[in-house]
mmCIF file of C-alpha atoms in Angstrom:
data_model
loop_
_atom_site.group_PDB
_atom_site.id
_atom_site.type_symbol
_atom_site.label_atom_id
_atom_site.label_comp_id
_atom_site.label_asym_id
_atom_site.label_seq_id
_atom_site.Cartn_x
_atom_site.Cartn_y
_atom_site.Cartn_z
ATOM 1 C CA SER A 1 -16.561 -59.081 -134.782
ATOM 2 C CA LEU A 2 -18.992 -61.456 -133.438
ATOM 3 C CA GLU A 3 -22.371 -60.008 -133.023
ATOM 4 C CA LYS A 4 -24.305 -63.240 -132.486
ATOM 5 C CA ILE A 5 -23.773 -66.455 -130.289
ATOM 6 C CA TRP A 6 -25.216 -69.136 -132.530
ATOM 7 C CA TYR A 7 -27.917 -71.835 -131.503
ATOM 8 C CA ASN A 8 -26.204 -74.372 -129.187
ATOM 9 C CA GLY A 9 -23.112 -72.512 -129.106
ATOM 10 C CA PHE A 10 -21.894 -73.740 -125.595
ATOM 11 C CA THR A 11 -24.859 -75.852 -124.667
ATOM 12 C CA ASN A 12 -23.615 -78.552 -122.247
ATOM 13 C CA CYS A 13 -20.285 -77.051 -121.514
ATOM 14 C CA THR A 14 -20.472 -78.406 -117.812
ATOM 15 C CA ASN A 15 -17.218 -76.920 -116.997
ATOM 16 C CA LEU A 16 -17.651 -73.490 -118.446
ATOM 17 C CA GLU A 17 -17.419 -71.023 -115.490
ATOM 18 C CA THR A 18 -16.493 -67.436 -117.062
ATOM 19 C CA VAL A 19 -18.004 -65.944 -120.503
ATOM 20 C CA ILE A 20 -16.394 -62.687 -121.764
ATOM 21 C CA LEU A 21 -18.667 -61.594 -124.398
ATOM 22 C CA PRO A 22 -17.554 -59.103 -127.374
ATOM 23 C CA SER A 23 -18.631 -55.774 -126.653
ATOM 24 C CA ASN A 24 -20.613 -55.224 -129.833
ATOM 25 C CA LEU A 25 -22.524 -58.845 -129.189
ATOM 26 C CA LYS A 26 -26.446 -58.049 -130.227
ATOM 27 C CA THR A 27 -27.948 -61.507 -129.794
ATOM 28 C CA ILE A 28 -27.824 -64.444 -127.906
ATOM 29 C CA SER A 29 -29.571 -67.202 -129.619
ATOM 30 C CA LYS A 30 -31.623 -70.091 -128.527
ATOM 31 C CA GLU A 31 -29.846 -72.531 -125.992
ATOM 32 C CA ALA A 32 -26.680 -70.831 -126.607
ATOM 33 C CA PHE A 33 -25.440 -71.532 -122.879
ATOM 34 C CA LYS A 34 -28.159 -73.913 -122.092
ATOM 35 C CA ASN A 35 -27.051 -76.670 -119.479
ATOM 36 C CA CYS A 36 -23.782 -74.914 -118.143
ATOM 37 C CA PRO A 37 -24.231 -75.708 -114.426
ATOM 38 C CA LYS A 38 -20.840 -73.841 -113.512
ATOM 39 C CA LEU A 39 -21.310 -70.689 -115.458
ATOM 40 C CA SER A 40 -21.351 -67.818 -112.857
ATOM 41 C CA THR A 41 -19.444 -65.310 -114.485
ATOM 42 C CA ILE A 42 -20.795 -63.202 -117.588
ATOM 43 C CA THR A 43 -19.180 -60.021 -118.311
ATOM 44 C CA TYR A 44 -17.246 -58.157 -121.365
ATOM 45 C CA LYS A 45 -14.036 -56.470 -121.752
ATOM 46 C CA GLU A 46 -14.983 -52.899 -121.157
ATOM 47 C CA ASN A 47 -17.179 -53.851 -118.022
ATOM 48 C CA GLU A 48 -15.483 -52.027 -115.246
ATOM 49 C CA SER A 49 -18.215 -52.687 -112.590
ATOM 50 C CA GLY A 50 -16.773 -55.996 -111.568
ATOM 51 C CA LYS A 51 -20.376 -57.356 -111.850
ATOM 52 C CA ASN A 52 -22.065 -59.819 -114.186
ATOM 53 C CA LYS A 53 -23.195 -57.496 -116.776
ATOM 54 C CA PHE A 54 -24.263 -57.772 -120.562
ATOM 55 C CA PRO A 55 -22.657 -55.476 -123.117
ATOM 56 C CA ASP A 56 -24.719 -52.121 -124.068
ATOM 57 C CA SER A 57 -25.434 -53.677 -127.424
ATOM 58 C CA LEU A 58 -26.904 -56.729 -126.418
ATOM 59 C CA THR A 59 -30.638 -56.507 -127.199
ATOM 60 C CA TYR A 60 -31.960 -59.955 -127.934
ATOM 61 C CA ILE A 61 -31.885 -62.967 -125.445
ATOM 62 C CA ASP A 62 -33.561 -66.197 -127.214
ATOM 63 C CA VAL A 63 -35.391 -69.194 -125.841
ATOM 64 C CA SER A 64 -33.615 -71.137 -123.229
ATOM 65 C CA ALA A 65 -30.455 -69.178 -123.457
ATOM 66 C CA PHE A 66 -29.506 -69.458 -120.003
ATOM 67 C CA GLU A 67 -31.671 -72.779 -119.032
ATOM 68 C CA ASN A 68 -30.287 -74.906 -116.231
ATOM 69 C CA ASP A 69 -27.420 -72.449 -115.632
ATOM 70 C CA THR A 70 -27.696 -72.852 -111.688
ATOM 71 C CA ALA A 71 -24.628 -71.219 -110.533
ATOM 72 C CA LEU A 72 -25.836 -67.928 -112.172
ATOM 73 C CA THR A 73 -27.091 -66.068 -109.359
ATOM 74 C CA ASN A 74 -27.090 -62.398 -110.852
ATOM 75 C CA ILE A 75 -26.726 -60.689 -114.000
ATOM 76 C CA ASP A 76 -27.274 -56.846 -115.216
ATOM 77 C CA LEU A 77 -29.372 -57.093 -118.280
ATOM 78 C CA ASN A 78 -28.075 -53.201 -118.964
ATOM 79 C CA LYS A 79 -29.898 -52.516 -122.474
ATOM 80 C CA VAL A 80 -31.540 -55.750 -123.309
ATOM 81 C CA GLN A 81 -34.743 -55.276 -125.303
ATOM 82 C CA THR A 82 -36.233 -58.581 -125.703
ATOM 83 C CA ILE A 83 -36.223 -61.759 -123.491
ATOM 84 C CA LYS A 84 -37.683 -65.109 -124.895
ATOM 85 C CA VAL A 85 -39.711 -67.776 -123.251
ATOM 86 C CA GLN A 86 -37.762 -69.801 -120.703
ATOM 87 C CA ALA A 87 -34.426 -67.790 -121.298
ATOM 88 C CA PHE A 88 -33.383 -68.133 -117.904
ATOM 89 C CA ARG A 89 -35.733 -71.117 -116.690
ATOM 90 C CA GLU A 90 -34.388 -73.155 -113.605
ATOM 91 C CA SER A 91 -31.032 -71.032 -113.294
ATOM 92 C CA GLY A 92 -29.863 -69.874 -110.250
ATOM 93 C CA LEU A 93 -30.886 -66.350 -110.204
ATOM 94 C CA THR A 94 -31.553 -64.893 -106.857
ATOM 95 C CA GLU A 95 -32.706 -61.151 -108.278
ATOM 96 C CA ILE A 96 -33.067 -59.509 -111.582
ATOM 97 C CA TYR A 97 -33.292 -55.636 -112.171
ATOM 98 C CA LEU A 98 -35.167 -55.450 -115.602
ATOM 99 C CA PRO A 99 -33.820 -52.448 -117.265
ATOM 100 C CA ASP A 100 -36.029 -49.632 -118.660
ATOM 101 C CA SER A 101 -34.937 -50.763 -122.099
ATOM 102 C CA LEU A 102 -36.887 -54.015 -121.667
ATOM 103 C CA THR A 103 -39.991 -53.853 -123.676
ATOM 104 C CA HIS A 104 -40.874 -57.446 -124.601
ATOM 105 C CA ILE A 105 -40.619 -60.430 -121.980
ATOM 106 C CA GLU A 106 -42.298 -63.684 -122.995
ATOM 107 C CA PRO A 107 -44.079 -65.993 -120.601
ATOM 108 C CA ARG A 108 -41.991 -68.295 -118.326
ATOM 109 C CA ALA A 109 -38.927 -66.463 -118.865
ATOM 110 C CA PHE A 110 -37.708 -66.974 -115.504
ATOM 111 C CA ASN A 111 -39.692 -70.077 -115.137
ATOM 112 C CA MET A 112 -38.950 -72.460 -112.074
ATOM 113 C CA CYS A 113 -36.185 -70.013 -110.862
ATOM 114 C CA ASN A 114 -36.620 -71.348 -107.322
ATOM 115 C CA ASN A 115 -34.204 -68.842 -105.865
ATOM 116 C CA LEU A 116 -35.305 -65.831 -107.494
ATOM 117 C CA HIS A 117 -36.949 -63.523 -104.646
ATOM 118 C CA LYS A 118 -36.512 -60.116 -105.812
ATOM 119 C CA ILE A 119 -37.484 -58.437 -109.150
ATOM 120 C CA SER A 120 -37.074 -54.626 -109.760
ATOM 121 C CA GLY A 121 -37.144 -52.105 -112.439
ATOM 122 C CA GLY A 122 -38.837 -52.937 -115.688
ATOM 123 C CA LYS A 123 -41.063 -49.722 -116.406
ATOM 124 C CA GLY A 124 -40.513 -50.231 -119.984
ATOM 125 C CA ILE A 125 -42.052 -53.497 -120.074
ATOM 126 C CA GLN A 126 -45.337 -53.674 -122.253
ATOM 127 C CA ASP A 127 -46.089 -57.430 -121.650
ATOM 128 C CA ASN A 128 -47.173 -59.577 -118.527
ATOM 129 C CA LEU A 129 -44.430 -59.878 -115.939
ATOM 130 C CA ALA A 130 -46.517 -62.197 -113.940
ATOM 131 C CA ASP A 131 -46.526 -64.972 -116.633
ATOM 132 C CA SER A 132 -42.778 -64.552 -117.254
ATOM 133 C CA VAL A 133 -42.240 -65.412 -113.397
ATOM 134 C CA THR A 134 -44.285 -68.768 -113.118
ATOM 135 C CA HIS A 135 -43.544 -71.142 -110.350
ATOM 136 C CA ASN A 136 -41.353 -69.118 -108.471
ATOM 137 C CA THR A 137 -41.241 -68.314 -104.821
ATOM 138 C CA ILE A 138 -41.370 -64.756 -104.274
ATOM 139 C CA ASP A 139 -40.811 -62.820 -100.881
ATOM 140 C CA PRO A 140 -44.176 -61.989 -99.320
ATOM 141 C CA ASN A 141 -42.775 -58.594 -98.848
ATOM 142 C CA TYR A 142 -41.932 -58.295 -102.565
ATOM 143 C CA LYS A 143 -42.419 -54.645 -103.903
ATOM 144 C CA HIS A 144 -41.982 -52.980 -107.574
ATOM 145 C CA ASP A 145 -42.086 -49.327 -107.279
ATOM 146 C CA GLY A 146 -43.461 -49.237 -103.821
ATOM 147 C CA LYS A 147 -46.457 -51.485 -104.800
ATOM 148 C CA ASP A 148 -47.281 -54.679 -103.076
ATOM 149 C CA ILE A 149 -47.592 -58.027 -104.865
ATOM 150 C CA PHE A 150 -51.062 -57.539 -105.475
ATOM 151 C CA ASP A 151 -50.647 -54.251 -107.134
ATOM 152 C CA VAL A 152 -47.842 -55.680 -109.416
ATOM 153 C CA ALA A 153 -50.154 -58.058 -110.809
ATOM 154 C CA ASP A 154 -52.605 -55.206 -111.897
ATOM 155 C CA TYR A 155 -49.867 -52.979 -112.751
ATOM 156 C CA PHE A 156 -48.280 -55.450 -115.277
ATOM 157 C CA GLY A 157 -51.810 -56.101 -116.782
ATOM 158 C CA ALA A 158 -52.666 -59.480 -115.240
ATOM 159 C CA ASN A 159 -56.320 -60.112 -115.044
ATOM 160 C CA GLU A 160 -56.277 -62.059 -111.825
ATOM 161 C CA SER A 161 -55.324 -61.116 -108.174
ATOM 162 C CA TYR A 162 -52.630 -63.343 -106.593
ATOM 163 C CA THR A 163 -52.802 -64.475 -103.171
ATOM 164 C CA GLY A 164 -49.512 -65.705 -101.102
ATOM 165 C CA TYR A 165 -46.285 -66.174 -102.368
ATOM 166 C CA PRO A 166 -46.126 -67.427 -105.882
ATOM 167 C CA LEU A 167 -46.358 -64.536 -108.598
ATOM 168 C CA SER A 168 -48.297 -66.655 -110.955
ATOM 169 C CA PRO A 169 -51.518 -66.795 -112.815
ATOM 170 C CA TYR A 170 -51.418 -70.420 -112.289
ATOM 171 C CA HIS A 171 -51.357 -70.442 -108.593
ATOM 172 C CA LYS A 172 -54.131 -68.693 -106.527
#
């Protein structure tokens, strides 16, 4: 069975709306679903939640895998462990739950997700979340495990304090 969706596998499939992933999928490669502006549903056969959700077996999302997928507003990352740079760049995500299994998230993973207003979870992250959400507008009342935006930056190892809305070391 298919364990990996290869590089550019579905890039520029402008009419692709739904993807049903194999339940044993381990890797989504670089630019696999890049520029699929109508992609709004991602699921797998055994998913009974009715929500966008990756299979339990998926652990690795490569560079720009879902870049410019503007109809994709939410996804349950489930057991993902690694999210590479710009994996969800300029996607339509409005909120994201980072699973405890996630241990590596690269800078700009959610870069320019202009509708992203809520991030939760992520207790297993060992990297700097602040760098992964650059150029996003975050709700000024944003909380992560009960901490406000300033505490979140410290919690994830940022070495600067953030003011105002952007959660980014590049904006002060």
